[in-house]
Structures are given as C-alpha cells and as structure tokens.
mmCIF file of C-alpha atoms in Angstrom:
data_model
loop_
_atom_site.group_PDB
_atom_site.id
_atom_site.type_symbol
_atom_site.label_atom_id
_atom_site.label_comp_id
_atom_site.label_asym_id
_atom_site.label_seq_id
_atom_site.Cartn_x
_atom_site.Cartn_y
_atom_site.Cartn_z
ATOM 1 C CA UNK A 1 173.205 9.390 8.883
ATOM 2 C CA UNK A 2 176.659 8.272 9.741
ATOM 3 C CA UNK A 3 178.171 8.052 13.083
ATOM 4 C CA UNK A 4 179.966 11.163 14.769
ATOM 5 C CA UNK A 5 183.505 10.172 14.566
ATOM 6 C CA UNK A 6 184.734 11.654 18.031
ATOM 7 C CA UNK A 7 188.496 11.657 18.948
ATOM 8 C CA UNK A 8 188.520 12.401 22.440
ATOM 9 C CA UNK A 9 191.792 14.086 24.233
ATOM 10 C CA UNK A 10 192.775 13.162 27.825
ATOM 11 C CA UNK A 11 196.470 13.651 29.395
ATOM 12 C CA UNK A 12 196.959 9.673 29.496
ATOM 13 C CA UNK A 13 193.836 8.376 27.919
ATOM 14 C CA UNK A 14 190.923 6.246 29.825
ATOM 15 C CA UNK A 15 193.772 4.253 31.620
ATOM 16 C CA UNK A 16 195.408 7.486 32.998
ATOM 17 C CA UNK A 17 195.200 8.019 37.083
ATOM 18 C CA UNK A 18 194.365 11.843 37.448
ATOM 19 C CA UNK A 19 190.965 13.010 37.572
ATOM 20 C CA UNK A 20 190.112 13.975 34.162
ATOM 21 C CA UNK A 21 191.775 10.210 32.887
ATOM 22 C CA UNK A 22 188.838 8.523 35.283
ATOM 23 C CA UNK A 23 185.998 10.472 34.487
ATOM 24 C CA UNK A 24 186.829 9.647 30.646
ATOM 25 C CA UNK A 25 186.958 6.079 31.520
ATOM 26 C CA UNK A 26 183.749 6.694 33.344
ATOM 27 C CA UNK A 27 182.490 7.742 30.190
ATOM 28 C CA UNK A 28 183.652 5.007 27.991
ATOM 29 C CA UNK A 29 183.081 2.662 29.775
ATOM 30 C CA UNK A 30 179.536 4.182 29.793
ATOM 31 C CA UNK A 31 179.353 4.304 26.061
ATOM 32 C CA UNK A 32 180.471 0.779 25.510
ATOM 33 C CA UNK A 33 178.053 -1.010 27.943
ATOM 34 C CA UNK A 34 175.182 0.814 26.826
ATOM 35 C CA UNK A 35 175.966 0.888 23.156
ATOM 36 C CA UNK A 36 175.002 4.114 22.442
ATOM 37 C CA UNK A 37 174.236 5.131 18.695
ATOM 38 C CA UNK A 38 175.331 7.180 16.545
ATOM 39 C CA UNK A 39 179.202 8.102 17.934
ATOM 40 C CA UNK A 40 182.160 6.341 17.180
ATOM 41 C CA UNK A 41 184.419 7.412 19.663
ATOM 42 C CA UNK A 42 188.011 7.233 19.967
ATOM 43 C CA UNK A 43 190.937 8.706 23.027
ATOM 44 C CA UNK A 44 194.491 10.257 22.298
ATOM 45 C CA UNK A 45 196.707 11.150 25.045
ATOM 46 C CA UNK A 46 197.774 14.227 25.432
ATOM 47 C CA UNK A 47 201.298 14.144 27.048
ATOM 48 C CA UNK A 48 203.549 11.491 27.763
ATOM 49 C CA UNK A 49 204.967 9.936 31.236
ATOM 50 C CA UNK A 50 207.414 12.840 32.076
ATOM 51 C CA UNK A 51 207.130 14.814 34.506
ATOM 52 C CA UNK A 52 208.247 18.867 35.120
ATOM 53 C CA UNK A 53 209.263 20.581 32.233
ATOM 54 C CA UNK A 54 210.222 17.256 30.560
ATOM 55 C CA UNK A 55 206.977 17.014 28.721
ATOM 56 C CA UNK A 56 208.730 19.417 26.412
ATOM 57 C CA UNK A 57 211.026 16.540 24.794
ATOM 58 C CA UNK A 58 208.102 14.086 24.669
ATOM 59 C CA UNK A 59 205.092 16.114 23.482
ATOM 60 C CA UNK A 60 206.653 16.512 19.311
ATOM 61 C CA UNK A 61 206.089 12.449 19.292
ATOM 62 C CA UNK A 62 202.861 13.064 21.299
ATOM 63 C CA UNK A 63 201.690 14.863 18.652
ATOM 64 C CA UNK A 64 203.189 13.251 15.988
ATOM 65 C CA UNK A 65 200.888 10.237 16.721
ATOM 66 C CA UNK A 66 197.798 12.393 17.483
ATOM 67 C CA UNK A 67 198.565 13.506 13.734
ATOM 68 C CA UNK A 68 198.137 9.696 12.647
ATOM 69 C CA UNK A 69 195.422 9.635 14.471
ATOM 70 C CA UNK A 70 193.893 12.132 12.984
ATOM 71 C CA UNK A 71 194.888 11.186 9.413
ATOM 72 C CA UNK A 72 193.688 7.130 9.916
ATOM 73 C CA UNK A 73 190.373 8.226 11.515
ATOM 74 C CA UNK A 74 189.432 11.592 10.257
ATOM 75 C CA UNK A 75 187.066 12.294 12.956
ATOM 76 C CA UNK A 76 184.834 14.882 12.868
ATOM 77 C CA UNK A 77 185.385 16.534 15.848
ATOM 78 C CA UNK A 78 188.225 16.546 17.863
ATOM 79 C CA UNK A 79 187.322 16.828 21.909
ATOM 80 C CA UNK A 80 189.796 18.533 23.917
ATOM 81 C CA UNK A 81 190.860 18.502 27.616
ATOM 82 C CA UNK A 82 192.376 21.337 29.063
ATOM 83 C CA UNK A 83 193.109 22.860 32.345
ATOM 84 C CA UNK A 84 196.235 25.235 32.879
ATOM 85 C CA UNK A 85 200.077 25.511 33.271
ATOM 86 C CA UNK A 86 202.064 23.159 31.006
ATOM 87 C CA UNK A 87 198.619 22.217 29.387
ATOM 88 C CA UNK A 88 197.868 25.155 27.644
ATOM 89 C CA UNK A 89 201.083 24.794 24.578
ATOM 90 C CA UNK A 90 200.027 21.253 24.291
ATOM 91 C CA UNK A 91 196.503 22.000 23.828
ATOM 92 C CA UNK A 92 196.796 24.869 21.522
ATOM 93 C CA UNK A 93 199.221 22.800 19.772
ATOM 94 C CA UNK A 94 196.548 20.277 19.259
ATOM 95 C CA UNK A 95 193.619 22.501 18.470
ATOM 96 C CA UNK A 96 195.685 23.766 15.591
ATOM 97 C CA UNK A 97 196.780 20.507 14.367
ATOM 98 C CA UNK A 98 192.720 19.457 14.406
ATOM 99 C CA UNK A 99 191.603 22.143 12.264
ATOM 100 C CA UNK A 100 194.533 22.175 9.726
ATOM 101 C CA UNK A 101 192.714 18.049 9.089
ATOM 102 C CA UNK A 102 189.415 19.881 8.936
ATOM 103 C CA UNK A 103 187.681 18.690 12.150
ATOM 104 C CA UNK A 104 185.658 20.753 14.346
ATOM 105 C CA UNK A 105 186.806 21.476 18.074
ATOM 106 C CA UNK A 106 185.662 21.306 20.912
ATOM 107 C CA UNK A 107 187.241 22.426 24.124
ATOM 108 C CA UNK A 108 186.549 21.341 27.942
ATOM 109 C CA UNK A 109 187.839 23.379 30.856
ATOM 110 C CA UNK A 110 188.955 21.290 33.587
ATOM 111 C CA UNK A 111 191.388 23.702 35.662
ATOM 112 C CA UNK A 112 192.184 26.913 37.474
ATOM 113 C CA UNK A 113 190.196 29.859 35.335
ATOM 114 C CA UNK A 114 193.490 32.688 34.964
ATOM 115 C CA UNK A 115 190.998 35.589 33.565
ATOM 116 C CA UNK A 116 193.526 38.269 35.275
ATOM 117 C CA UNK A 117 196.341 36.991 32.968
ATOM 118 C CA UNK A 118 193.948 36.731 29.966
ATOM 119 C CA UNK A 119 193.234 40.814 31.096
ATOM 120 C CA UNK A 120 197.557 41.547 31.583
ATOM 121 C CA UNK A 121 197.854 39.453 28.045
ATOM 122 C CA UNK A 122 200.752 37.493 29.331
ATOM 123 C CA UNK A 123 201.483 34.789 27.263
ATOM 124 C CA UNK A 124 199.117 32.093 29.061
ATOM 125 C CA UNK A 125 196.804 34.831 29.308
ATOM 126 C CA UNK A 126 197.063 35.193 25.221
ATOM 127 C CA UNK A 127 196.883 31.084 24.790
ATOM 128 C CA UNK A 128 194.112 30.394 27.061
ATOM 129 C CA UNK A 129 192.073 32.838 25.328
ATOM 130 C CA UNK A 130 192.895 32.068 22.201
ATOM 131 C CA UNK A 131 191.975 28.361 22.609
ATOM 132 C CA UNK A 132 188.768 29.712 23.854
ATOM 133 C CA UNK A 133 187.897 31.684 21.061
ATOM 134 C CA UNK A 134 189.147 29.601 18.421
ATOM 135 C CA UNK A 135 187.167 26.675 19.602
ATOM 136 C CA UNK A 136 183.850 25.619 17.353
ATOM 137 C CA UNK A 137 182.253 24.481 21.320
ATOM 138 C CA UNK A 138 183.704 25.560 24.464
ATOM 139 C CA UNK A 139 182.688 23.045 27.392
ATOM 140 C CA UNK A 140 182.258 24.360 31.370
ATOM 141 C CA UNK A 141 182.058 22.541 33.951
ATOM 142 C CA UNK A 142 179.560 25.097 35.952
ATOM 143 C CA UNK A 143 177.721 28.614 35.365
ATOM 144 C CA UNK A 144 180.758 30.230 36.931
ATOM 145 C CA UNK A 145 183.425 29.016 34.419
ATOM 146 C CA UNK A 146 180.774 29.617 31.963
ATOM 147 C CA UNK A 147 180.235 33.406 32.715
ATOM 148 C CA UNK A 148 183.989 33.931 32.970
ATOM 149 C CA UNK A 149 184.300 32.352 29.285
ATOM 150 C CA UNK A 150 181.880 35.129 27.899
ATOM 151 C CA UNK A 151 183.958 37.979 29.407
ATOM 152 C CA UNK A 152 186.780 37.178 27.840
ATOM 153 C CA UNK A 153 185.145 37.041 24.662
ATOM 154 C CA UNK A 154 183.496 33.827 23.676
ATOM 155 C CA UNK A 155 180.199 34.162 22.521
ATOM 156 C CA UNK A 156 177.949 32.648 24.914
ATOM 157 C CA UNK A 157 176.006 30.812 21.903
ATOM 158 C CA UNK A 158 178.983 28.966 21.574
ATOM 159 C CA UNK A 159 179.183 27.786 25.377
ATOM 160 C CA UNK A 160 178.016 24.418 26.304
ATOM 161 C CA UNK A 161 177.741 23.789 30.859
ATOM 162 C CA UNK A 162 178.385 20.437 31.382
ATOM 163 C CA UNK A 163 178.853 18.961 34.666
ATOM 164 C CA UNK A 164 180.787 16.352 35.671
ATOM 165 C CA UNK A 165 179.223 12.680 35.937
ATOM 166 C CA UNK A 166 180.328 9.507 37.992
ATOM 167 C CA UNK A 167 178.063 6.082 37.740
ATOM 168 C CA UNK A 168 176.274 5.715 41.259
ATOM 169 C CA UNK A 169 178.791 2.826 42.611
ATOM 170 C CA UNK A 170 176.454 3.429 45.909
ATOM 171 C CA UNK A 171 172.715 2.654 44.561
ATOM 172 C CA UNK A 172 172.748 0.076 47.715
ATOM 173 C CA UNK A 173 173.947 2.404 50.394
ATOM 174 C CA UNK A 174 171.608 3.028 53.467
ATOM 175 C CA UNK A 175 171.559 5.998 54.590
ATOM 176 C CA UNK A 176 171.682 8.071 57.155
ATOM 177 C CA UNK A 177 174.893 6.374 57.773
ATOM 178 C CA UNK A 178 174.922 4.401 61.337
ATOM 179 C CA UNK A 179 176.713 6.406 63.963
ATOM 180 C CA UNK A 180 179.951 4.143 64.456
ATOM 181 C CA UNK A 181 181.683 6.121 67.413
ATOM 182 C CA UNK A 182 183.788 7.988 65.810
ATOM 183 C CA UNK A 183 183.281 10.362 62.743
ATOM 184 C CA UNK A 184 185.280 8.971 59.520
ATOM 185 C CA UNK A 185 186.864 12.046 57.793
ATOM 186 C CA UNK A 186 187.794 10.981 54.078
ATOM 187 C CA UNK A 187 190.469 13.504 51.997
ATOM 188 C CA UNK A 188 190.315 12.151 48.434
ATOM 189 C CA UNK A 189 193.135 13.727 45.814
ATOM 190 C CA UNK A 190 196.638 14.632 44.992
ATOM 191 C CA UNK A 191 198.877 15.299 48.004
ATOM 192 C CA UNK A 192 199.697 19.172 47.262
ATOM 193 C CA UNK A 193 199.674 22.234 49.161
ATOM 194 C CA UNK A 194 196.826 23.333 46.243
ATOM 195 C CA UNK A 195 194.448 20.636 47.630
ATOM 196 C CA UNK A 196 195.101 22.210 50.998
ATOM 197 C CA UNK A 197 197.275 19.816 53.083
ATOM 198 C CA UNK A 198 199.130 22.721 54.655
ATOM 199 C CA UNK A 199 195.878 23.660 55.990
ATOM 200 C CA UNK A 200 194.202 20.589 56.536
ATOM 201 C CA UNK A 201 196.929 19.299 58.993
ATOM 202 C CA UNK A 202 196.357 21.856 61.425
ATOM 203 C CA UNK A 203 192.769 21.929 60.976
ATOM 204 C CA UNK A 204 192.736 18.533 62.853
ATOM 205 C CA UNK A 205 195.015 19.166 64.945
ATOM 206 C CA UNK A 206 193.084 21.882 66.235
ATOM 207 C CA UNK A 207 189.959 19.212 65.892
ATOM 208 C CA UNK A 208 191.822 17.401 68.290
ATOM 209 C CA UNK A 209 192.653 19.572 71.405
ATOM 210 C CA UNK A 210 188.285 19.854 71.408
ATOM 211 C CA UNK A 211 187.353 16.143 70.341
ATOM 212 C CA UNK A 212 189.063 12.918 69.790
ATOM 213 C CA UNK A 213 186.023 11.033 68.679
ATOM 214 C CA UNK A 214 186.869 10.952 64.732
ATOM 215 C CA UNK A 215 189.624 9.579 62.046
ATOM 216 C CA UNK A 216 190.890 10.896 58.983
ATOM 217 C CA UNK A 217 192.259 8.942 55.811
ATOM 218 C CA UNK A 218 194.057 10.816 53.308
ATOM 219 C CA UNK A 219 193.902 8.881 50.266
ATOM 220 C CA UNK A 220 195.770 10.220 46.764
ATOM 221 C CA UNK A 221 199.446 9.971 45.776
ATOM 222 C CA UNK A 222 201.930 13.074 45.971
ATOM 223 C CA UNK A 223 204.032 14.085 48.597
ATOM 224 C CA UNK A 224 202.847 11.199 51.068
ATOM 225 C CA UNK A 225 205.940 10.600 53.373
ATOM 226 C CA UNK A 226 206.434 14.622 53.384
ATOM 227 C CA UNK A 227 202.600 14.957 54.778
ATOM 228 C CA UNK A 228 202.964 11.930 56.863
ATOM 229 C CA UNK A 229 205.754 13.684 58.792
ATOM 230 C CA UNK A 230 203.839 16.488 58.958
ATOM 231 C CA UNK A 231 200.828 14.958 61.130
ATOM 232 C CA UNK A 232 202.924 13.421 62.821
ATOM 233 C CA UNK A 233 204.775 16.453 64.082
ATOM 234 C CA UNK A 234 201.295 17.948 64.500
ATOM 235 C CA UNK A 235 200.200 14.811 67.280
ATOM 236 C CA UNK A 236 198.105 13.436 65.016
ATOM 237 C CA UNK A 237 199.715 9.543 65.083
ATOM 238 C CA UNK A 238 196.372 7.259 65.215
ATOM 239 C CA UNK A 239 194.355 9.634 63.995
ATOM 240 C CA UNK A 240 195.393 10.138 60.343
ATOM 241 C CA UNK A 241 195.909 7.133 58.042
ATOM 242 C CA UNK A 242 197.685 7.814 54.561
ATOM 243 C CA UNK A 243 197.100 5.385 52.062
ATOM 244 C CA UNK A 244 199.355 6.399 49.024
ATOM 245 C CA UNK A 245 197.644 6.288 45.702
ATOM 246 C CA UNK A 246 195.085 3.349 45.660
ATOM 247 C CA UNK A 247 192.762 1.252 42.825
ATOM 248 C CA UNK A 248 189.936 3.269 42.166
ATOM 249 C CA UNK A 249 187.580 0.327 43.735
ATOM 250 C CA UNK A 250 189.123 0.778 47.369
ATOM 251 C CA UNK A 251 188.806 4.407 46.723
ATOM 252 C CA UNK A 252 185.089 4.283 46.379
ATOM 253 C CA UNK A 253 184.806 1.677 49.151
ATOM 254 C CA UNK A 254 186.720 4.527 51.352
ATOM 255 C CA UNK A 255 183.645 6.616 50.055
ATOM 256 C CA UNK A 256 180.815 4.772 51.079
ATOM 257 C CA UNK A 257 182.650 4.417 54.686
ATOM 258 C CA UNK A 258 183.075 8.127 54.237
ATOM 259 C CA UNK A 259 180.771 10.544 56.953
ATOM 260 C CA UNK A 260 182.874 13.960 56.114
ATOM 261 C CA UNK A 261 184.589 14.009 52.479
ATOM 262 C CA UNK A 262 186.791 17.198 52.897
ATOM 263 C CA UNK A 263 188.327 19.243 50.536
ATOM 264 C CA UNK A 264 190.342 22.998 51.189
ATOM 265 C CA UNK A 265 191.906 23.543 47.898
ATOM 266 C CA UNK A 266 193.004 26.982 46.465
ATOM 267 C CA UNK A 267 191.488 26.558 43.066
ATOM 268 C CA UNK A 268 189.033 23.414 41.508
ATOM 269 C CA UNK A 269 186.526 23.132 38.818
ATOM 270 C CA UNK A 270 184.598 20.510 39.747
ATOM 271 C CA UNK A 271 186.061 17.937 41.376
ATOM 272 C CA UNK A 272 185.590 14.249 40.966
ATOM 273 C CA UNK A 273 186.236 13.468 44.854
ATOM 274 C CA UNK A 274 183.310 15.695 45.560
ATOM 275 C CA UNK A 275 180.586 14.389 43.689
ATOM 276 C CA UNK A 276 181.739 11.099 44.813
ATOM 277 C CA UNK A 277 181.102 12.115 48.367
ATOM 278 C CA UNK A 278 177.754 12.872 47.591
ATOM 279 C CA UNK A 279 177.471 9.887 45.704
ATOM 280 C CA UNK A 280 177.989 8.151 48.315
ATOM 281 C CA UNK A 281 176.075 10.019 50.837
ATOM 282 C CA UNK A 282 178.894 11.380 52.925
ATOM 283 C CA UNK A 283 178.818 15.379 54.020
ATOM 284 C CA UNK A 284 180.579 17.582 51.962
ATOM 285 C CA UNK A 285 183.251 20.351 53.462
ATOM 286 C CA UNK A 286 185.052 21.858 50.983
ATOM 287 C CA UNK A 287 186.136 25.546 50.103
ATOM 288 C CA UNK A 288 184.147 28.061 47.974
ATOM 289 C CA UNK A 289 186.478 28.038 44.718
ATOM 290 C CA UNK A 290 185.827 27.587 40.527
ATOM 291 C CA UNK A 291 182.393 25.163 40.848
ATOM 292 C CA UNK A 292 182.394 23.748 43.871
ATOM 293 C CA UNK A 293 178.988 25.406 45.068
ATOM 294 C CA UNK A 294 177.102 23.296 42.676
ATOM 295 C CA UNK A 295 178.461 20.398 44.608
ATOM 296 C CA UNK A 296 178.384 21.033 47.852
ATOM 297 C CA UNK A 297 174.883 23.776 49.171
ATOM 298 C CA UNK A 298 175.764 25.699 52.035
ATOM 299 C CA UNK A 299 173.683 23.759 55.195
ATOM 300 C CA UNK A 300 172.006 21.649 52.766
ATOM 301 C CA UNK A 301 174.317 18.636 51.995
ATOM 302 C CA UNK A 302 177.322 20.748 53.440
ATOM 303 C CA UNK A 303 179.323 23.341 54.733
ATOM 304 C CA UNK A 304 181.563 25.907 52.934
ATOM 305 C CA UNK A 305 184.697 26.711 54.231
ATOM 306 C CA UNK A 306 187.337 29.522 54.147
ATOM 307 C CA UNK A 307 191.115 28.399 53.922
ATOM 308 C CA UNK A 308 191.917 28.402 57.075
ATOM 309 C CA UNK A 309 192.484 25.834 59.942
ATOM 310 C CA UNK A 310 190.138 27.354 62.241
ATOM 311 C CA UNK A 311 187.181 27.403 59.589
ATOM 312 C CA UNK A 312 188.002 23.615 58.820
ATOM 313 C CA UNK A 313 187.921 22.646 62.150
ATOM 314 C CA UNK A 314 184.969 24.256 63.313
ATOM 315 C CA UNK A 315 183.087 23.084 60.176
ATOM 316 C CA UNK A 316 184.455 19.338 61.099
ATOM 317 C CA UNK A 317 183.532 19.770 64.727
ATOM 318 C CA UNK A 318 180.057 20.722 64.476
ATOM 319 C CA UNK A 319 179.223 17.820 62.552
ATOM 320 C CA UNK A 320 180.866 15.652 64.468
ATOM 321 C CA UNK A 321 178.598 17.349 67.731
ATOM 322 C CA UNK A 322 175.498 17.453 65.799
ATOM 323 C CA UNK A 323 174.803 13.652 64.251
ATOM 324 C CA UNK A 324 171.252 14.364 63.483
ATOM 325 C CA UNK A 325 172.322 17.412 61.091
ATOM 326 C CA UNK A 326 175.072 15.163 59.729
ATOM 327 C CA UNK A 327 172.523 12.559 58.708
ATOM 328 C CA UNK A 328 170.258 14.877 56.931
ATOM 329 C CA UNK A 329 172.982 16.405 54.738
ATOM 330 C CA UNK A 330 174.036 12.755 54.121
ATOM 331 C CA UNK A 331 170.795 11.965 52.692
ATOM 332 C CA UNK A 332 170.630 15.304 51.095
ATOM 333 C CA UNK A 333 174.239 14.673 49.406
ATOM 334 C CA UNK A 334 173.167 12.009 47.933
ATOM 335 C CA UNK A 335 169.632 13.427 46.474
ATOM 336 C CA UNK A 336 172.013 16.115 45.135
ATOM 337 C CA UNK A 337 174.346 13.315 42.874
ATOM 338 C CA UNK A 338 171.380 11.495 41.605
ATOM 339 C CA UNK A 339 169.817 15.099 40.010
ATOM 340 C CA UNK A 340 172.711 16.662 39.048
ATOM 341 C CA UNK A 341 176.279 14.561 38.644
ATOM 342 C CA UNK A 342 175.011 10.652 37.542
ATOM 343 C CA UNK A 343 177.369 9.593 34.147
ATOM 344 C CA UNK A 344 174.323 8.975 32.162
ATOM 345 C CA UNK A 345 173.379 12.426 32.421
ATOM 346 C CA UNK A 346 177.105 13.548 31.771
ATOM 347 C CA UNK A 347 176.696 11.288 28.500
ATOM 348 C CA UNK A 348 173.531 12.396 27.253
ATOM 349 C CA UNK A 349 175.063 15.982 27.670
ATOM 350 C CA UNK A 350 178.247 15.292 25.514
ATOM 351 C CA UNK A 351 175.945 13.318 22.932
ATOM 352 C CA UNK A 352 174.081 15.944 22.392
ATOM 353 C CA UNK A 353 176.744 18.475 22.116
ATOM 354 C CA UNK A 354 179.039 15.999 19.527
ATOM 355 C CA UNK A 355 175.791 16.211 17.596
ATOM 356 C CA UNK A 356 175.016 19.530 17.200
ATOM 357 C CA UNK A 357 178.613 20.769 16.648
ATOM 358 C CA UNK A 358 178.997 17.926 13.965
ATOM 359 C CA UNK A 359 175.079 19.092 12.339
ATOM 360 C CA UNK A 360 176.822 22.596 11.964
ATOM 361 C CA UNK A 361 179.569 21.441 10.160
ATOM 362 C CA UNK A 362 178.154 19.154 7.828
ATOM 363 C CA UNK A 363 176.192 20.471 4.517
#
C-alpha cells in the first residue's frame, strides 16, 4: 500500500508564529524524528504576510501556488485549518480548489464556533457551514465543538475529536514546584482585548491592594506598549513584566518557572498556552469558553473563572494563600497533559484519521 499523500494547510506553514503554525511544527517535527510510515506529508500556507483586509490582494497568488501544489503532488487528502473571520473565504476557497483535483478534505476547527450566525444564515453563517458539510472529515478540538458541528448538520459519523498535542518539553520538572516567595503568574498569547487584557489588568490590580507577594509576565506580541501603559496607570510598575513576542524556547522556559498560567479570553478552542501550563505543571486559571474545560478541571488542576476582575483576582489570591492546594493542582496539571494533550497522542490521532478518510476513497 502506498503512502497517504497529505497536504497539510496552516496560515504560514510550520515556520508561522500563531498558535495553530506551532502546533503543526509540533507535529512535523514529530513525524520526521520518528519516521512514521505510511504518510507523506506536505504544508501550504494559507495567507500571506498582510495584515487587515489586505489578505484580499495576496490570497489569488496564495492560492495560485496551493493550485501547483496540488497539481505537482496530487495528494490524497488535503488537511485544512480553519478558525473564523477573514479565514473562512480563504478556506472555502481552498476546500473547493481540493476537490475540483479530486482529493478528499478534511477540515480542523481551530476558532470561535458562530452557530447563531450559521442559525440567522448570514453570509459567514452560510460559509462556515458549508465548509462543514462539504468536508469528507470534520476535525474538533473537544466534545463541545463536536456537538455544535452535529447541530448544524454534519453527520456525527463524519466527526473526528481530536485534541490538541504539545511534546512534554518538562519530562524533568519536579514538582510540586518549590515555594520561591512570591507566586509567578505567567499570561501566554496575543496581546488583545479577546485574550482578556482589559480584564486581566485590573484583576491584579485588585490582587494587589490584598497581597503583594506575586509577579506577572505577560508574554505574546500585540498591542504591548498600549498594555504596558495600561499597568502602569493601574500601579502595577514591578509587578508586571512584558516581554513582547519571544522564541518559543524562552517561552517554555517561562512555563516551567510558571506557578499560575492564566488565561480570561472571550472565546478559545483549545489553547496551546494551556496545555503547556499543564505541561509544565503550573495551575491553570482560565475562563469557561469553546474547550477549555478539558484543559483545565474545576479544583482539580484549576480554577474556572468568569470574565471579570473580581473573579480573576480572587481565583489568583486563593492560590497564592493556599500553597499546599497550589501544589496538588500542579502535580495534578501535569497528570492531566501526560493522559490527554502529549504530541504523540495528537499524531497517532491524525494518522489514523488520514487513513481511514484515504481507505474510503480509494477502490
């Protein structure tokens, strides 16, 4: 039997920055050092460096080389990465363009799930279901995303959960983690007011009028010098650091140094920052959107959070007063990664699936 030919579509490819780009490097990377059998797998990207609306004059070359692509390799799938917004043209674009060369699709939700425009039938309502439903696999990251697929029509026969998957860059950690004095807060993603900096801000500074024993570092790129003023404003000079985007070793080396990882965004799938957290057996605060419960279990390995400043902080505050309970769900966070969120079991997952979709296709 001859390999699955797999091309595999990212925004930027393995080499890209944002989360999706780095667990696909996680993946091939993966793939390459443990030689697995029987795919021969390939990345397009799926948009080019502009940013805005500006994707628009870049995307007919974008897909003019994903066409070559297609035509040089004829894979037999085509795998691709979606989420919402300006994604969902591009990707429907895409989809199309794979099945007029006669692959099979596949389709892996990454973003914000928009099943009350799907219900109004506005017109990303109309193309996020119809790259749903047109799809030979549809890929979720969690039960929740996966339920919400089958009410808007895909049958569930034809929808895969797989989790996200990170390789265990802490297999050396001891934990609990040794009380250094002050509890080491860790925020881990894109500067936006979706990943909850607007709320985040106050949260500490309300941390701070009850306890000074703790530090937070904001690491991710964005608005930086507009959240840096921010804190400031809030009294929070030398007790925020902001970092700017950073290599994705010192990001994982701010991990492992990591007690809290915190996260109060509107909307998430499954996010990357997360699992690392409990990778590398830090507490987990984070709100209750998309997938994010099968990350972080309420008093378990964390807490769950509403939006709010005054959740955040008392969430943050009562592990920094109770270091016994923050050592268990340290240990427990990291229990939690090596069942559920290791790469090898992301792999196997997406082996498996490549394989069956191509068996169904094939006479």
């Amino acid at each position: 039997m001859p390999p699955v030919r797999v091309l595999c579509v990212t925004p930027f490819g393995p080499a890209g920055k944002g989360g999706i780009d780095r667990l696909y490097n996680y993946f091939r990377e993966f793939m390459e050092k443990n030689r697995v059998a029987g795919i021969d797998l390939h990345f397009a990207r799926s948009r080019g460096d502009a940013s805005g609306n500006w994707w628009i004059a870049s995307f007919p070359l974008i897909l003019a080389t994903i066409g070559l692509e297609l035509a040089r390799f004829r894979p037999d799938i085509v795998h691709i990465n979606f989420a919402t917004g300006g994604s969902l043209p591009r990707k429907y674009a895409i989809l199309k363009l794979a099945r007029a060369f006669g692959a099979r699709t596949i389709v892996h939700f990454h973003g914000q799930f928009i099943e009350d425009q799907v219900t109004a039938r506005t017109i990303p309502g109309r193309l996020f279901a119809s790259i749903a439903r047109q799809a030979d696999c549809v890929v979720a990251l969690g039960k929740v995303h996966a339920d919400a697929f089958e009410r808007i029509g895909v049958p569930r026969e034809r929808i895969m959960i797989v989790p996200n998957g990170i390789p265990d860059f802490a297999a050396d950690l001891v934990l609990p983690k040794p009380d250094a004095g002050a509890l080491a807060i860790l925020f881990s993603g894109l500067l936006t007011e979706n990943k909850g900096m607007h709320v985040l801000i106050p949260a500490l500074a309300r941390l701070r009028q009850t306890t000074d024993t703790w530090h937070c570092t904001v690491a991710g790129n964005g608005d930086v010098q507009h959240f840096t003023q921010m804190a400031r404003e809030a009294g929070l000079d030398g007790k925020m650091t902001f970092t700017g985007w950073i290599e994705a070793n010192d990001m994982l080396a701010l991990m492992r140094e990591a007690d809290v990882v915190v996260l109060p965004s509107r909307t998430e799938a499954l996010p990357l920052s997360l699992i690392e957290g409990a990778c590398a057996g830090a507490a987990l605060v984070a709100t209750d959107v998309g997938n994010v419960r099968d990350i972080v279990h309420e008093g378990t390995n964390g807490i769950l959070v509403a939006r709010n400043p005054e959740a955040i902080a008392s969430a943050l505050l009562k592990l920094a007063a109770d270091r016994p309970e923050l050592q268990d769900m340290q240990i427990a966070s990291r229990q939690i990664y090596l069942q559920h969120f290791t790469i090898s079991a992301f792999a196997e997952r997406l082996r498996d699936i490549y394989t069956r979709v191509a068996r169904d296709s094939r006479p």
